[in-house]
Amino acid sequence: MRSISNGKDRQLTVGIDIGSSNIRCAIGSIIPDANRVKLLGISSTPSMGFRKGSISHRNQLIEQLEKVLFEAETMADVKVNNAVLAITGNHIRCLNTQAAAALNRNRSNGVSGDRAIVETDIDQVLNLSQAISLPPDRDILHTLPQEYSVDTLKEINNPIGLTGRRLEGRVHLVTAATSAMRNIVDCVEEIGIKVNGLVFQPLASAIATLKHDEMQLGVTLAEIGSSTTDIAVYHGGAVRHSAVIPIGSGSITNDIAVMLQISIEEAESIKIKYASAKASLSSPKLEFDLQTENGDGKRSISEHELSRYVEARMQEIFHLIINEISRADIKESLTYGLVLSGGGAQLSNISALAGDLMGMRVRIGTPKHIDGITDIADLPIHSTTMGLLLWPILSNDFAQSNHISMNTFFQKLIQSFKELF
Ligand SMILES: Nc1ncnc2c1ncn2[C@@H]1O[C@H](COP(=O)(O)OP(=O)(O)OP(=O)(O)O)[C@@H](O)[C@H]1O
Ligand SMILES: [Mg+2]
């Protein structure tokens, strides 16, 4: 296996997505000047030691991480040493905020007056926007610029070169529990991988699946995982709202197991084979057999009856999604409606149910901007992992690209944590 340090003879990009149901690792190389990534290797393993965004058994998780990394490296035929990680969980919060800076203060000749805006002015405003009071156990995960104003001019995407006296910036901030971030980073560093950044799951899926027009004219990305459904609402080319709903496709599996009194494993396989998100689109005549614990008597159930349980749970999830969209407080309607990704979006007839309930356009999102062995990764379940590969080239996150450099930030954190013991 060749040892290629990221950023040398070809620029590698690596993503590790630690989910409640699956852990995935992907390795790609950045295609220069194309904003695309060539996928070189991808692997997946059942998740162990991790649930609902937190670590439940550290050693089990590390073992699975080693396995998934080794398989991806073998497939890509490279050895990697850096990665970007996905993060989700109930501890994640978002807020929209703003900050402003005067432009005519620091002139070298001491004369005050209007001057053209430069990069450092934008950095200053974005730095100021991060000055919010946070509890000591939380940190800023993302600082995503929305738009700028220069004096009375509003809704500016890029103010560089404009003249004015006051620059104001609006941003979407995502914050997360410091210990949740620190512990995930620590586990990944344990297997010899330096963490270059953490990405809130729906933001990674969004950059992999959404089109420019969708982000501009309005769309909601819902990443339906196994234990969470993560939301990112876009309008005007920027994130307006993001949230974590603590229910995912795993709840459907649990419902099936409880209702039919079967094991979780059997319920999972029945869901994938026979369940429909819309009961009316499944047949009452098509029946399948259920395994019985002690083998006494054969039981069977129709796809229609099974799908009634599934539809009830999916309705609950879509109502929670509608609640979150209304919190985004966007006056215009979201022209492009809803894009569904994550493993839960692979449930059959899910877009038909979502369209009926939500009264908006719905499509299933699959990863874009990826070349190479795309046939393996061309499914909604891979959106987050592919988004992690694209993050270094497509994201405009100020927190991670500038003043909070994840390397130094987390190294310091972890170092100080280790020094305690
Ligand atoms: N074809 C399918 N039909 C229905 N559900 C499916 C299908 N394929 C996968 N799923 C479901 O998707 C879920 C796994 O999706 P995913 O890998 O995105 O979750 P995760 O990332 O591990 O979880 P989380 O993001 O919540 O931590 C499982 O609950 C699985 O049952
Ligand atoms: Mg996930």
Short mmCIF file of N, CA, C and O in Angstrom, two decimals, residues 116-158:
data_model
loop_
_atom_site.label_atom_id
_atom_site.label_comp_id
_atom_site.label_asym_id
_atom_site.label_seq_id
_atom_site.Cartn_x
_atom_site.Cartn_y
_atom_site.Cartn_z
N ALA A 116 -12.70 50.59 0.12
CA ALA A 116 -13.18 49.32 -0.42
C ALA A 116 -12.99 48.21 0.62
O ALA A 116 -12.00 48.18 1.36
N ILE A 117 -13.96 47.31 0.64
CA ILE A 117 -13.93 46.20 1.61
C ILE A 117 -12.93 45.13 1.14
O ILE A 117 -12.90 44.78 -0.05
N VAL A 118 -12.12 44.66 2.08
CA VAL A 118 -11.16 43.59 1.77
C VAL A 118 -11.48 42.36 2.64
O VAL A 118 -12.31 42.44 3.55
N GLU A 119 -10.80 41.28 2.31
CA GLU A 119 -11.02 39.99 3.00
C GLU A 119 -10.97 40.12 4.54
O GLU A 119 -11.79 39.53 5.25
N THR A 120 -10.02 40.89 5.03
CA THR A 120 -9.87 40.98 6.49
C THR A 120 -11.07 41.65 7.15
O THR A 120 -11.37 41.39 8.31
N ASP A 121 -11.78 42.53 6.41
CA ASP A 121 -12.99 43.14 6.97
C ASP A 121 -14.05 42.06 7.18
O ASP A 121 -14.75 42.03 8.19
N ILE A 122 -14.17 41.18 6.20
CA ILE A 122 -15.15 40.09 6.31
C ILE A 122 -14.78 39.18 7.48
O ILE A 122 -15.62 38.84 8.31
N ASP A 123 -13.49 38.85 7.57
CA ASP A 123 -13.02 38.01 8.69
C ASP A 123 -13.36 38.67 10.03
O ASP A 123 -13.78 37.99 10.98
N GLN A 124 -13.19 39.99 10.09
CA GLN A 124 -13.45 40.70 11.34
C GLN A 124 -14.94 40.57 11.73
O GLN A 124 -15.28 40.26 12.87
N VAL A 125 -15.81 40.76 10.73
CA VAL A 125 -17.25 40.67 11.00
C VAL A 125 -17.63 39.24 11.42
O VAL A 125 -18.38 39.03 12.38
N LEU A 126 -17.07 38.25 10.71
CA LEU A 126 -17.42 36.86 11.04
C LEU A 126 -16.87 36.47 12.42
O LEU A 126 -17.51 35.76 13.18
N ASN A 127 -15.69 36.99 12.74
CA ASN A 127 -15.14 36.78 14.09
C ASN A 127 -16.06 37.36 15.16
O ASN A 127 -16.34 36.71 16.17
N LEU A 128 -16.54 38.57 14.89
CA LEU A 128 -17.42 39.23 15.86
C LEU A 128 -18.73 38.46 16.01
O LEU A 128 -19.30 38.39 17.10
N SER A 129 -19.20 37.88 14.90
CA SER A 129 -20.48 37.16 14.95
C SER A 129 -20.38 35.93 15.87
O SER A 129 -21.38 35.41 16.34
N GLN A 130 -19.16 35.48 16.09
CA GLN A 130 -18.97 34.29 16.96
C GLN A 130 -18.92 34.66 18.44
O GLN A 130 -18.83 33.78 19.29
N ALA A 131 -18.98 35.97 18.71
CA ALA A 131 -18.89 36.41 20.12
C ALA A 131 -20.25 36.30 20.78
O ALA A 131 -20.88 37.30 21.13
N ILE A 132 -20.74 35.09 20.91
CA ILE A 132 -22.02 34.88 21.61
C ILE A 132 -21.70 34.22 22.94
O ILE A 132 -20.68 33.56 23.07
N SER A 133 -22.61 34.40 23.89
CA SER A 133 -22.29 33.78 25.18
C SER A 133 -22.76 32.31 25.15
O SER A 133 -23.93 32.03 24.90
N LEU A 134 -21.80 31.45 25.33
CA LEU A 134 -22.08 30.00 25.27
C LEU A 134 -21.78 29.38 26.63
O LEU A 134 -20.83 29.79 27.31
N PRO A 135 -22.56 28.38 27.05
CA PRO A 135 -22.20 27.66 28.27
C PRO A 135 -20.79 27.07 28.11
O PRO A 135 -20.37 26.79 26.98
N PRO A 136 -20.07 26.85 29.22
CA PRO A 136 -18.67 26.39 29.10
C PRO A 136 -18.52 25.02 28.45
O PRO A 136 -17.44 24.68 27.98
N ASP A 137 -19.61 24.24 28.40
CA ASP A 137 -19.48 22.90 27.82
C ASP A 137 -19.91 22.86 26.36
O ASP A 137 -20.18 21.80 25.81
N ARG A 138 -20.01 24.03 25.70
CA ARG A 138 -20.40 24.05 24.28
C ARG A 138 -19.38 24.83 23.47
O ARG A 138 -18.73 25.73 23.99
N ASP A 139 -19.29 24.49 22.19
CA ASP A 139 -18.41 25.24 21.29
C ASP A 139 -19.09 25.46 19.95
O ASP A 139 -20.02 24.73 19.60
N ILE A 140 -18.56 26.44 19.23
CA ILE A 140 -19.11 26.69 17.88
C ILE A 140 -18.55 25.63 16.94
O ILE A 140 -17.34 25.43 16.87
N LEU A 141 -19.46 24.98 16.23
CA LEU A 141 -19.05 23.95 15.27
C LEU A 141 -18.96 24.55 13.86
O LEU A 141 -18.01 24.29 13.13
N HIS A 142 -19.95 25.35 13.48
CA HIS A 142 -19.93 25.99 12.15
C HIS A 142 -20.32 27.46 12.24
O HIS A 142 -21.21 27.81 13.03
N THR A 143 -19.69 28.26 11.41
CA THR A 143 -20.08 29.67 11.25
C THR A 143 -20.33 29.86 9.75
O THR A 143 -19.39 29.94 8.97
N LEU A 144 -21.60 29.84 9.37
CA LEU A 144 -21.92 29.83 7.93
C LEU A 144 -22.50 31.18 7.52
O LEU A 144 -23.61 31.54 7.93
N PRO A 145 -21.75 31.96 6.72
CA PRO A 145 -22.24 33.28 6.31
C PRO A 145 -23.52 33.14 5.50
O PRO A 145 -23.67 32.23 4.68
N GLN A 146 -24.47 34.07 5.75
CA GLN A 146 -25.73 34.08 4.98
C GLN A 146 -25.71 35.21 3.96
O GLN A 146 -25.87 34.98 2.78
N GLU A 147 -25.55 36.45 4.47
CA GLU A 147 -25.43 37.59 3.54
C GLU A 147 -24.85 38.78 4.29
O GLU A 147 -24.78 38.77 5.52
N TYR A 148 -24.46 39.79 3.52
CA TYR A 148 -23.83 40.98 4.10
C TYR A 148 -24.65 42.20 3.72
O TYR A 148 -25.38 42.21 2.72
N SER A 149 -24.51 43.28 4.54
CA SER A 149 -25.04 44.60 4.17
C SER A 149 -23.89 45.58 4.24
O SER A 149 -23.05 45.49 5.15
N VAL A 150 -23.87 46.50 3.30
CA VAL A 150 -22.89 47.59 3.35
C VAL A 150 -23.70 48.87 3.41
O VAL A 150 -24.40 49.21 2.44
N ASP A 151 -23.66 49.56 4.53
CA ASP A 151 -24.51 50.73 4.77
C ASP A 151 -25.97 50.37 4.46
O ASP A 151 -26.51 49.49 5.09
N THR A 152 -26.56 51.00 3.42
CA THR A 152 -27.98 50.71 3.17
C THR A 152 -28.17 49.59 2.13
O THR A 152 -29.29 49.18 1.86
N LEU A 153 -27.07 49.12 1.54
CA LEU A 153 -27.20 48.04 0.53
C LEU A 153 -27.35 46.71 1.25
O LEU A 153 -26.52 46.35 2.09
N LYS A 154 -28.40 45.97 0.87
CA LYS A 154 -28.68 44.71 1.60
C LYS A 154 -28.47 43.49 0.69
O LYS A 154 -28.29 43.62 -0.51
N GLU A 155 -28.52 42.33 1.30
CA GLU A 155 -28.48 41.03 0.59
C GLU A 155 -27.32 40.89 -0.38
O GLU A 155 -27.49 40.54 -1.55
N ILE A 156 -26.12 41.19 0.12
CA ILE A 156 -24.91 41.07 -0.72
C ILE A 156 -24.25 39.72 -0.40
O ILE A 156 -24.02 39.39 0.75
N ASN A 157 -23.94 38.97 -1.48
CA ASN A 157 -23.29 37.67 -1.25
C ASN A 157 -21.82 37.83 -0.92
O ASN A 157 -21.28 37.17 -0.05
N ASN A 158 -21.15 38.70 -1.70
CA ASN A 158 -19.72 38.90 -1.50
C ASN A 158 -19.43 40.40 -1.56
O ASN A 158 -19.47 41.00 -2.63
#
